[in-house]
Structure formats: C-alpha cells, structure tokens
Amino acid sequence: MEKPAMKRTLTNRNIQLIALGGAIGTGLFLGSAKAIALAGPVVILVYLICGVAIYGLMRAMGDLFLANSKFNSISDFIDYYLGEKWAFFVNWTYWLCWLGAGLAELTAIGLYIHFWFVHVPALISGGSALMILMAVNLVAVKWFGELESFFSIIKILGIVFFILLGIGLSVSYFHTQSIGIKANFGQLNELLPFGFAGMIASFPMVLFSFAGIEMIGLTVGETSDPQKNLKNAINCLPWRILFFYVGTILSILFVVPWHCLDLKESPLVTMLQMIHCQSGAAIVNLMILVASLSSANSAVYSTSRILYQTAKEKSLPPWFCALSKKGVPLHGILITGTLFLAGLCLHFFVADSRLFFQLLAGMTTSCFLFVWSSILCAHIQFVKEKKRNTIPRYKDLALLVFFAAIAFSLLFERMTRFIPFLLVIWFVLLSFVYKRISDRNIN
C-alpha cells in the first residue's frame, strides 16, 4: 500500500494570491488604528520603510530557496547554513509566531462580531471560526489553497474599493475642515504629533501588519512549480506593498483625522461611519472579518506544517508525521486546533479583547523579528559561500540592525516592555529541550 505523501496541488494562481493576501489581515485592518494613534500621519513613512525592509527580506529568502531545490521550508536552509540548533530554535519560534498570529486573528474575529452581536463572547465567535477552518484544512491542501485564494480576492477587491472611495471622499469633502486630508496634512505639526518617539513606537505594530508575508516559503513543498511560482510572487511584492499597504493607510488618512480613530474598530469602518454610511460600515466589517478568517486559515496551515517539518527532523515524535489519505498533516492540525482553543480561553483572564490583541501583536512581532533575522543571517552565509560581491551582505546587515532596533523599541512601550524578557525565557527553555533531545539521540 502506498504511503500517504504531501500533494503538490497548490497552483501558481494559489501561490500568487496567498503571497498577495496572506499577510493582509488584522495587522493592517485593525492594528493600523493603533499605529496611526502612536505616530500620527507620519505613519505613512513608517509603512514605506517597513515595506522596503520586508522586500529586502523576501529577496533574501527567495535567493535561498531558489539556490537549492531541496529546500522545502525555512528551517531547511537555516539548518544548512546556520546549523541544526539554530534551525531548531527557528522552527519552534516560527511555530510560536503563527500561534500568536492565529490567536490575534481569532481575537479580532470576536471584535468584529461585536459590531453586530455585542454580547457574544470572543471565545464563542473565535472558537466557531476555528472549527470551520480546521475542517477545511483537514480535507486537502487544495481546499486550503482555494479558500485562501477566495479570501484573498475579497480582500484585494475590498482594498481597491476603499482606496478609490478614500480618493473620492477626499475630493468631494475637500472644502470641509473636518476632512482628513486637511486635518492630517494641512499643518506641519500634525504630521508628527508625538515627535520621533511616537513614530518609533509605531514600528512594531506596522511590522505586525506584514507578519506572515514569508508564509509562501512554507508552501514550497506543496507547490507544483516552486522555482517559478516563488520567484514570480517575490518579484511582484514592491508594487503590492506600495498599493495595498501604503494605499490603504493613505485612503484612511485622506478621510479620517488621525485623532478620530477608534481603537476598538477598524479605521475603514470609522471612515464610513464618518459619512454616516452605517450599512456600508456593516459590509466593510464583513469584509474585514473575511480578512481575519483568511489570516487565521493561514495560521492553522502554517502551524500544522511546522509541526510536521519538526517531526521529520526528529525533534518531535513520529506521530506528528502522520498524513491523512489526502496528504495533510492530520495530527499537526488537530494539535494546532487544540492549542488555539486553549489560547482563546485566556479571554477569561483578559477581559478586554483589544488589550489581548495588542499583547499578542507585540509578542508575535518579536518572534517574527527573530525568524526574519535568522533568514538574513542564513543569506549572509549563503552569499559568503558563493563568494559574491559584498553589497547583498551589507544590505542584510542593515536590515539586521533595523530589526534589532525595532525589537529594542518594544522596551519603551508600557504594554510590550516585558515581551523581550519572555523571549529570553523561551530561548532558555528551547536550549534545555534541544540538549535533552540531543542527549537522547546520542544514547
């Protein structure tokens, strides 16, 4: 009897849409309100800077995957260039990234549901969404790809609509003093209301909106033509970042004065409520809900694949390598779902869903910074071994300094200053576990 194996059923269309829509979620639609509140209108510059950094990161990751067709995951090239222990750290931290990101998305789903049903607990709404997404992921990877593609199309169309709406409203209401384009950009002191300190404080939340953009690296093992599809997806990133991220924030700031944003709802909803379009706000909230479902779907996919990959590297019991007849990591998905559900139960201890979301965003950003930095370190080693010119290495070093500065900035925000210390504890724990596994393998 033939042993089940992962299916290469994700098409170029799936990969392009996953690359385009995979990272467009709560970080942009909900977290942008916090970023704008911290920095003011200058947040546009923050998104541009972060976009350039992310593109540099993705180019580095693309180089690594395209250099060796045997690399089927991020941990593969980390292991090859930086060693087994580093790969172990990256694997588990990346898993924690997606666990945090998934919980943030499921929490956001609860916030969006409150738009219609105020008294429905976030645990119920988030848990219900989780059950649906787990069912889809258990069927086949093709279903994941098609659902994610569908979600991405909705997000893309929604963003295009809002950018056009923002331009239209800013032109139509330009004569009024309350319009965002005048309130936000009319005076120099409004551009940077909290100085450079506020601008710097916004970087972690802005980076959180890009979290998951490297997820296409996880799809390499289930893609029909990874070399071609990955290259195409990465090459299209610059205009996508410029249009979808910067364009969305500009459309918001063109209409809504930055100090009028409500942190409990998406800025896009606030934008429509400002023009008294309540029915439109409900439609937008539905679109944003779909965006969160999309990102949560990606989280279920990613965490289960990371567990599968970790088990293949013998850092987890072989039980996690079990594949269903459709070629999906059955046990990984079930364990992932259980952990997400357990995480949602934390709402019993943190009553404020908005606060819970911000804590998760800070933690997730910190973890992603470590993973992204590891990718850059691997790329530096790759360039060194290939004896290429030193310019790519300098670019990588500049990005490493940038990511380190963002991590350091977390210490100055009251809600996130303890997160770097939690990461230290996490790495100490991983060191202990790795040593135990190594000793067991030797014996």
Short mmCIF file of C-alpha atoms in Angstrom, two decimals:
data_model
loop_
_atom_site.label_atom_id
_atom_site.label_comp_id
_atom_site.label_asym_id
_atom_site.label_seq_id
_atom_site.Cartn_x
_atom_site.Cartn_y
_atom_site.Cartn_z
CA MET A 1 0.00 0.00 0.00
CA GLU A 2 1.37 3.40 -1.00
CA LYS A 3 2.33 5.61 1.92
CA PRO A 4 0.48 8.98 2.06
CA ALA A 5 2.59 11.95 0.99
CA MET A 6 2.09 15.68 0.74
CA LYS A 7 0.44 16.70 -2.51
CA ARG A 8 1.87 19.37 -4.80
CA THR A 9 -1.56 20.75 -5.64
CA LEU A 10 -1.06 24.46 -4.97
CA THR A 11 -1.04 26.21 -8.34
CA ASN A 12 0.65 29.40 -9.47
CA ARG A 13 -2.67 31.21 -9.01
CA ASN A 14 -2.91 29.93 -5.42
CA ILE A 15 0.65 30.99 -4.62
CA GLN A 16 0.24 34.44 -6.15
CA LEU A 17 -2.96 35.07 -4.21
CA ILE A 18 -1.55 33.63 -0.98
CA ALA A 19 1.51 35.85 -1.37
CA LEU A 20 -0.71 38.83 -2.07
CA GLY A 21 -3.40 38.28 0.53
CA GLY A 22 -1.73 36.08 3.12
CA ALA A 23 -0.28 38.93 5.13
CA ILE A 24 -3.18 41.33 4.60
CA GLY A 25 -5.22 40.80 7.72
CA THR A 26 -5.87 42.19 11.15
CA GLY A 27 -2.48 43.88 11.35
CA LEU A 28 -3.50 46.19 8.52
CA PHE A 29 -7.24 46.42 9.08
CA LEU A 30 -7.27 46.73 12.89
CA GLY A 31 -3.68 47.24 14.01
CA SER A 32 -3.27 50.23 11.70
CA ALA A 33 -5.52 52.23 14.05
CA LYS A 34 -3.03 51.70 16.88
CA ALA A 35 -0.10 52.53 14.59
CA ILE A 36 -1.76 55.76 13.45
CA ALA A 37 -2.63 56.66 17.05
CA LEU A 38 1.02 56.25 18.04
CA ALA A 39 2.67 58.06 15.13
CA GLY A 40 0.04 60.26 13.52
CA PRO A 41 0.03 60.86 9.74
CA VAL A 42 3.78 60.22 9.51
CA VAL A 43 2.85 56.54 9.83
CA ILE A 44 2.82 56.57 6.01
CA LEU A 45 6.60 56.90 6.11
CA VAL A 46 6.78 54.07 8.64
CA TYR A 47 4.85 51.77 6.30
CA LEU A 48 7.16 52.69 3.43
CA ILE A 49 10.30 51.99 5.48
CA CYS A 50 8.93 48.68 6.72
CA GLY A 51 7.83 47.78 3.20
CA VAL A 52 11.36 48.29 1.87
CA ALA A 53 12.76 46.16 4.70
CA ILE A 54 10.26 43.37 4.07
CA TYR A 55 11.03 43.35 0.36
CA GLY A 56 14.74 43.01 1.16
CA LEU A 57 13.93 40.13 3.48
CA MET A 58 11.83 38.36 0.86
CA ARG A 59 14.53 38.75 -1.78
CA ALA A 60 16.98 37.12 0.61
CA MET A 61 14.57 34.28 1.31
CA GLY A 62 13.92 33.83 -2.39
CA ASP A 63 17.65 33.58 -3.09
CA LEU A 64 17.96 30.80 -0.53
CA PHE A 65 15.03 28.76 -1.82
CA LEU A 66 15.97 29.17 -5.48
CA ALA A 67 19.60 28.22 -4.83
CA ASN A 68 18.72 24.69 -3.79
CA SER A 69 15.62 22.81 -4.90
CA LYS A 70 15.97 20.51 -1.87
CA PHE A 71 14.98 23.34 0.47
CA ASN A 72 11.28 22.83 1.22
CA SER A 73 10.98 25.03 4.30
CA ILE A 74 12.69 27.90 6.07
CA SER A 75 14.22 25.51 8.59
CA ASP A 76 15.88 23.56 5.76
CA PHE A 77 18.16 26.40 4.71
CA ILE A 78 18.64 27.57 8.30
CA ASP A 79 19.88 24.07 9.14
CA TYR A 80 22.14 24.02 6.09
CA TYR A 81 23.76 27.42 6.60
CA LEU A 82 23.50 28.07 10.34
CA GLY A 83 23.33 24.63 11.90
CA GLU A 84 20.86 22.22 13.42
CA LYS A 85 20.49 24.01 16.75
CA TRP A 86 19.64 27.33 15.12
CA ALA A 87 17.14 25.58 12.87
CA PHE A 88 15.56 24.03 15.96
CA PHE A 89 15.20 27.48 17.53
CA VAL A 90 13.78 28.98 14.33
CA ASN A 91 11.34 26.13 13.80
CA TRP A 92 9.81 26.41 17.24
CA THR A 93 9.87 30.20 17.33
CA TYR A 94 8.22 30.32 13.92
CA TRP A 95 5.59 27.96 15.24
CA LEU A 96 5.08 30.33 18.19
CA CYS A 97 4.83 33.22 15.70
CA TRP A 98 1.92 31.63 13.93
CA LEU A 99 0.31 30.51 17.15
CA GLY A 100 0.33 34.12 18.35
CA ALA A 101 -0.76 35.46 14.97
CA GLY A 102 -3.60 32.96 14.79
CA LEU A 103 -4.79 33.87 18.27
CA ALA A 104 -4.62 37.56 17.36
CA GLU A 105 -6.77 36.91 14.29
CA LEU A 106 -9.28 34.80 16.21
CA THR A 107 -9.45 37.52 18.86
CA ALA A 108 -10.03 40.12 16.16
CA ILE A 109 -12.85 38.00 14.77
CA GLY A 110 -14.52 38.35 18.16
CA LEU A 111 -14.12 42.14 17.98
CA TYR A 112 -15.63 42.26 14.50
CA ILE A 113 -18.56 40.08 15.53
CA HIS A 114 -19.29 42.61 18.29
CA PHE A 115 -20.26 45.05 15.54
CA TRP A 116 -23.47 43.04 15.11
CA PHE A 117 -23.70 40.94 18.28
CA VAL A 118 -22.35 42.90 21.22
CA HIS A 119 -22.93 40.22 23.83
CA VAL A 120 -21.38 37.25 22.01
CA PRO A 121 -18.14 36.33 23.84
CA ALA A 122 -14.93 36.34 21.80
CA LEU A 123 -14.36 32.74 22.88
CA ILE A 124 -17.57 31.63 21.14
CA SER A 125 -17.08 33.56 17.90
CA GLY A 126 -13.37 32.79 17.66
CA GLY A 127 -13.90 29.14 18.55
CA SER A 128 -16.62 28.72 15.93
CA ALA A 129 -14.38 30.22 13.25
CA LEU A 130 -11.57 27.91 14.32
CA MET A 131 -13.74 24.80 13.92
CA ILE A 132 -14.66 25.79 10.36
CA LEU A 133 -11.06 26.48 9.38
CA MET A 134 -9.82 23.24 10.88
CA ALA A 135 -12.42 21.32 8.89
CA VAL A 136 -11.24 22.96 5.66
CA ASN A 137 -7.57 22.25 6.41
CA LEU A 138 -8.31 18.62 7.22
CA VAL A 139 -9.91 17.96 3.83
CA ALA A 140 -6.98 18.64 1.47
CA VAL A 141 -4.33 21.25 0.80
CA LYS A 142 -6.13 22.08 -2.45
CA TRP A 143 -9.13 23.20 -0.41
CA PHE A 144 -6.89 25.36 1.74
CA GLY A 145 -5.42 26.92 -1.39
CA GLU A 146 -8.80 27.57 -2.97
CA LEU A 147 -10.31 29.02 0.21
CA GLU A 148 -7.27 31.22 0.78
CA SER A 149 -7.43 32.36 -2.83
CA PHE A 150 -11.11 33.23 -2.42
CA PHE A 151 -10.39 35.15 0.78
CA SER A 152 -7.52 36.98 -0.90
CA ILE A 153 -9.69 38.05 -3.82
CA ILE A 154 -12.25 39.51 -1.41
CA LYS A 155 -9.52 41.38 0.47
CA ILE A 156 -7.96 42.70 -2.71
CA LEU A 157 -11.26 43.91 -4.14
CA GLY A 158 -12.14 45.47 -0.79
CA ILE A 159 -8.87 47.36 -0.58
CA VAL A 160 -9.17 48.60 -4.16
CA PHE A 161 -12.67 49.82 -3.37
CA PHE A 162 -11.50 51.66 -0.26
CA ILE A 163 -8.60 53.32 -1.96
CA LEU A 164 -10.94 54.61 -4.66
CA LEU A 165 -13.51 55.58 -2.02
CA GLY A 166 -10.88 57.44 0.00
CA ILE A 167 -9.81 59.42 -3.04
CA GLY A 168 -13.42 60.16 -3.95
CA LEU A 169 -14.41 61.27 -0.46
CA SER A 170 -11.33 63.44 -0.02
CA VAL A 171 -12.15 65.23 -3.27
CA SER A 172 -15.88 65.53 -2.54
CA TYR A 173 -15.45 66.82 1.01
CA PHE A 174 -12.26 68.79 0.42
CA HIS A 175 -14.00 72.08 1.20
CA THR A 176 -14.82 70.95 4.77
CA GLN A 177 -12.30 71.46 7.55
CA SER A 178 -13.08 68.09 9.14
CA ILE A 179 -11.83 66.05 6.17
CA GLY A 180 -8.73 64.03 6.94
CA ILE A 181 -6.56 65.36 4.13
CA LYS A 182 -6.71 68.85 5.66
CA ALA A 183 -6.65 67.82 9.31
CA ASN A 184 -3.78 65.37 8.84
CA PHE A 185 -1.65 67.05 6.20
CA GLY A 186 -2.70 70.69 6.39
CA GLN A 187 -0.24 71.67 9.10
CA LEU A 188 3.33 70.56 9.64
CA ASN A 189 2.89 69.92 13.37
CA GLU A 190 0.05 67.48 12.64
CA LEU A 191 2.33 65.22 10.61
CA LEU A 192 4.40 64.27 13.65
CA PRO A 193 2.15 64.99 16.65
CA PHE A 194 4.15 62.90 19.13
CA GLY A 195 7.58 63.54 17.70
CA PHE A 196 10.03 60.87 16.66
CA ALA A 197 9.30 58.89 19.82
CA GLY A 198 5.75 58.27 18.62
CA MET A 199 6.97 57.40 15.16
CA ILE A 200 9.45 54.85 16.53
CA ALA A 201 6.80 53.38 18.83
CA SER A 202 4.61 52.62 15.81
CA PHE A 203 7.16 50.42 14.05
CA PRO A 204 6.33 47.15 15.88
CA MET A 205 2.62 47.43 15.09
CA VAL A 206 3.34 48.32 11.47
CA LEU A 207 5.68 45.35 11.15
CA PHE A 208 2.95 43.16 12.62
CA SER A 209 0.81 44.03 9.60
CA PHE A 210 3.49 42.40 7.42
CA ALA A 211 3.76 39.31 9.61
CA GLY A 212 3.16 36.18 7.60
CA ILE A 213 4.32 37.60 4.30
CA GLU A 214 7.10 35.00 4.28
CA MET A 215 4.50 32.24 4.52
CA ILE A 216 4.94 31.39 0.85
CA GLY A 217 8.15 29.72 2.00
CA LEU A 218 6.04 27.11 3.77
CA THR A 219 4.16 26.29 0.58
CA VAL A 220 7.28 25.27 -1.36
CA GLY A 221 6.80 21.59 -0.54
CA GLU A 222 3.21 21.63 -1.80
CA THR A 223 3.63 23.81 -4.89
CA SER A 224 3.54 22.43 -8.41
CA ASP A 225 6.44 24.56 -9.69
CA PRO A 226 8.13 26.15 -6.65
CA GLN A 227 11.08 27.69 -8.50
CA LYS A 228 8.91 29.64 -10.95
CA ASN A 229 6.00 30.44 -8.64
CA LEU A 230 8.11 31.66 -5.73
CA LYS A 231 10.17 33.91 -7.96
CA ASN A 232 7.07 35.47 -9.51
CA ALA A 233 5.46 36.06 -6.12
CA ILE A 234 8.52 37.81 -4.70
CA ASN A 235 9.18 39.94 -7.78
CA CYS A 236 5.66 41.36 -7.57
CA LEU A 237 5.99 42.39 -3.92
CA PRO A 238 7.12 46.05 -4.28
CA TRP A 239 4.06 47.34 -6.10
CA ARG A 240 1.81 45.20 -3.92
CA ILE A 241 3.26 46.69 -0.74
CA LEU A 242 3.02 50.19 -2.17
CA PHE A 243 -0.55 49.81 -3.37
CA PHE A 244 -2.19 47.65 -0.72
CA TYR A 245 -0.44 48.83 2.43
CA VAL A 246 0.51 52.43 1.75
CA GLY A 247 -2.56 52.98 -0.42
CA THR A 248 -4.91 51.73 2.30
CA ILE A 249 -3.37 53.93 5.01
CA LEU A 250 -3.41 56.96 2.71
CA SER A 251 -7.09 56.41 1.90
CA ILE A 252 -7.87 56.34 5.63
CA LEU A 253 -5.86 59.46 6.41
CA PHE A 254 -7.35 61.31 3.45
CA VAL A 255 -10.79 60.95 5.02
CA VAL A 256 -10.45 60.48 8.80
CA PRO A 257 -8.48 62.85 11.06
CA TRP A 258 -5.94 60.66 12.84
CA HIS A 259 -7.18 61.60 16.32
CA CYS A 260 -10.75 60.49 15.48
CA LEU A 261 -9.88 56.83 15.03
CA ASP A 262 -11.44 54.32 17.42
CA LEU A 263 -9.01 51.61 18.53
CA LYS A 264 -11.91 49.21 19.08
CA GLU A 265 -12.83 49.04 15.41
CA SER A 266 -11.19 49.09 12.02
CA PRO A 267 -10.27 52.52 10.61
CA LEU A 268 -12.13 51.53 7.45
CA VAL A 269 -15.34 51.16 9.44
CA THR A 270 -14.69 54.53 11.11
CA MET A 271 -14.20 56.05 7.67
CA LEU A 272 -17.68 55.02 6.53
CA GLN A 273 -19.31 55.94 9.82
CA MET A 274 -17.91 59.45 9.47
CA ILE A 275 -20.01 59.92 6.35
CA HIS A 276 -23.00 58.30 8.12
CA CYS A 277 -22.98 55.20 5.94
CA GLN A 278 -23.91 52.63 8.58
CA SER A 279 -24.97 49.94 6.11
CA GLY A 280 -21.69 50.38 4.26
CA ALA A 281 -19.83 50.07 7.56
CA ALA A 282 -21.53 46.71 8.14
CA ILE A 283 -20.42 45.48 4.71
CA VAL A 284 -16.89 46.65 5.39
CA ASN A 285 -16.88 44.93 8.75
CA LEU A 286 -17.89 41.73 6.97
CA MET A 287 -15.02 42.16 4.51
CA ILE A 288 -12.56 42.68 7.36
CA LEU A 289 -13.99 39.64 9.11
CA VAL A 290 -13.18 37.64 5.97
CA ALA A 291 -9.64 39.04 6.09
CA SER A 292 -9.20 37.77 9.63
CA LEU A 293 -10.61 34.38 8.66
CA SER A 294 -8.04 34.30 5.88
CA SER A 295 -5.13 35.04 8.19
CA ALA A 296 -6.41 32.57 10.79
CA ASN A 297 -6.67 30.00 8.00
CA SER A 298 -3.02 30.66 7.16
CA ALA A 299 -2.13 30.24 10.83
CA VAL A 300 -3.78 26.80 11.02
CA TYR A 301 -1.97 25.77 7.84
CA SER A 302 1.41 27.13 8.95
CA THR A 303 1.48 25.78 12.49
CA SER A 304 0.50 22.29 11.37
CA ARG A 305 3.20 22.25 8.66
CA ILE A 306 5.83 23.46 11.09
CA LEU A 307 4.97 20.63 13.49
CA TYR A 308 5.17 18.18 10.60
CA GLN A 309 8.55 19.52 9.50
CA THR A 310 9.86 19.47 13.07
CA ALA A 311 8.81 15.83 13.44
CA LYS A 312 10.57 14.96 10.18
CA GLU A 313 13.73 16.43 11.68
CA LYS A 314 13.22 14.09 14.68
CA SER A 315 12.63 16.94 17.13
CA LEU A 316 9.10 15.66 17.74
CA PRO A 317 7.69 12.13 17.94
CA PRO A 318 6.96 10.43 14.57
CA TRP A 319 3.28 10.65 15.49
CA PHE A 320 3.33 14.23 14.18
CA CYS A 321 4.47 12.98 10.75
CA ALA A 322 1.18 11.19 10.20
CA LEU A 323 -0.54 12.26 6.99
CA SER A 324 -4.14 11.67 6.06
CA LYS A 325 -5.10 9.97 2.79
CA LYS A 326 -5.35 13.45 1.28
CA GLY A 327 -1.75 14.21 2.27
CA VAL A 328 -2.39 16.72 5.07
CA PRO A 329 -0.64 16.53 8.48
CA LEU A 330 -3.62 15.20 10.41
CA HIS A 331 -2.20 15.22 13.93
CA GLY A 332 -0.49 18.56 13.44
CA ILE A 333 -3.81 20.19 12.55
CA LEU A 334 -5.61 18.60 15.50
CA ILE A 335 -2.92 19.66 17.98
CA THR A 336 -2.86 23.13 16.46
CA GLY A 337 -6.61 23.48 16.83
CA THR A 338 -6.46 22.35 20.45
CA LEU A 339 -3.77 24.92 21.26
CA PHE A 340 -5.68 27.72 19.54
CA LEU A 341 -8.76 26.81 21.53
CA ALA A 342 -6.74 26.78 24.76
CA GLY A 343 -5.33 30.19 23.84
CA LEU A 344 -8.81 31.58 23.30
CA CYS A 345 -9.66 30.50 26.84
CA LEU A 346 -7.23 33.17 28.04
CA HIS A 347 -10.07 35.60 27.40
CA PHE A 348 -11.37 34.51 30.78
CA PHE A 349 -8.32 36.20 32.32
CA VAL A 350 -8.02 39.18 29.95
CA ALA A 351 -11.49 40.63 29.64
CA ASP A 352 -10.51 43.41 27.24
CA SER A 353 -10.19 41.81 23.78
CA ARG A 354 -8.47 44.92 22.42
CA LEU A 355 -5.77 44.70 25.09
CA PHE A 356 -5.40 40.97 24.45
CA PHE A 357 -4.97 41.65 20.73
CA GLN A 358 -2.26 44.26 21.31
CA LEU A 359 -0.34 41.94 23.63
CA LEU A 360 -0.50 39.15 21.04
CA ALA A 361 0.60 41.55 18.31
CA GLY A 362 3.66 42.59 20.32
CA MET A 363 4.62 39.02 21.13
CA THR A 364 4.12 37.86 17.56
CA THR A 365 6.15 40.72 16.13
CA SER A 366 9.05 39.87 18.46
CA CYS A 367 9.03 36.25 17.35
CA PHE A 368 8.84 37.17 13.68
CA LEU A 369 11.79 39.54 14.12
CA PHE A 370 13.89 36.61 15.30
CA VAL A 371 12.81 34.40 12.39
CA TRP A 372 13.35 37.17 9.85
CA SER A 373 16.78 37.95 11.31
CA SER A 374 17.68 34.27 11.06
CA ILE A 375 16.74 34.27 7.37
CA LEU A 376 19.06 37.24 6.85
CA CYS A 377 21.89 35.53 8.74
CA ALA A 378 21.47 32.46 6.53
CA HIS A 379 21.56 34.68 3.46
CA ILE A 380 24.77 36.33 4.64
CA GLN A 381 26.34 32.89 4.96
CA PHE A 382 24.95 31.91 1.55
CA VAL A 383 26.49 34.98 -0.11
CA LYS A 384 29.76 34.35 1.68
CA GLU A 385 29.95 30.76 0.48
CA LYS A 386 29.08 31.74 -3.08
CA LYS A 387 31.80 34.41 -2.92
CA ARG A 388 29.53 37.01 -4.42
CA ASN A 389 30.07 40.74 -4.09
CA THR A 390 29.62 42.20 -0.64
CA ILE A 391 26.68 44.51 -1.42
CA PRO A 392 23.95 41.93 -0.56
CA ARG A 393 25.73 41.24 2.72
CA TYR A 394 25.72 44.93 3.62
CA LYS A 395 22.02 45.09 2.80
CA ASP A 396 21.40 42.11 5.06
CA LEU A 397 23.44 43.68 7.86
CA ALA A 398 21.48 46.93 7.53
CA LEU A 399 18.22 45.01 7.80
CA LEU A 400 19.52 43.13 10.84
CA VAL A 401 20.31 46.42 12.55
CA PHE A 402 16.85 47.70 11.63
CA PHE A 403 15.10 44.63 13.07
CA ALA A 404 17.24 44.81 16.22
CA ALA A 405 16.24 48.45 16.68
CA ILE A 406 12.56 47.52 16.38
CA ALA A 407 12.99 44.80 18.99
CA PHE A 408 14.74 47.28 21.27
CA SER A 409 11.90 49.78 20.84
CA LEU A 410 9.50 47.30 22.47
CA LEU A 411 11.17 48.06 25.78
CA PHE A 412 9.85 51.62 25.70
CA GLU A 413 6.18 50.74 25.25
CA ARG A 414 4.38 50.02 28.51
CA MET A 415 2.36 47.12 27.13
CA THR A 416 5.25 45.37 25.38
CA ARG A 417 8.33 46.05 27.50
CA PHE A 418 8.14 42.63 29.18
CA ILE A 419 7.95 40.70 25.88
CA PRO A 420 11.72 40.61 25.16
CA PHE A 421 12.24 39.07 28.59
CA LEU A 422 9.62 36.42 27.84
CA LEU A 423 11.53 35.61 24.66
CA VAL A 424 14.71 35.12 26.67
CA ILE A 425 12.85 32.60 28.84
CA TRP A 426 11.54 30.94 25.67
CA PHE A 427 15.06 30.55 24.27
CA VAL A 428 16.38 29.19 27.56
CA LEU A 429 13.57 26.63 27.50
CA LEU A 430 14.37 25.72 23.89
CA SER A 431 18.04 25.29 24.80
CA PHE A 432 17.10 22.88 27.56
CA VAL A 433 14.78 20.89 25.28
CA TYR A 434 17.35 20.79 22.48
CA LYS A 435 20.00 19.46 24.85
CA ARG A 436 17.66 16.74 26.07
CA ILE A 437 16.82 15.72 22.50
CA SER A 438 20.50 15.73 21.50
CA ASP A 439 21.46 13.61 24.51
CA ARG A 440 18.66 11.17 23.73
CA ASN A 441 19.76 10.83 20.10
CA ILE A 442 23.37 10.20 21.15
CA ASN A 443 22.30 7.48 23.54
#
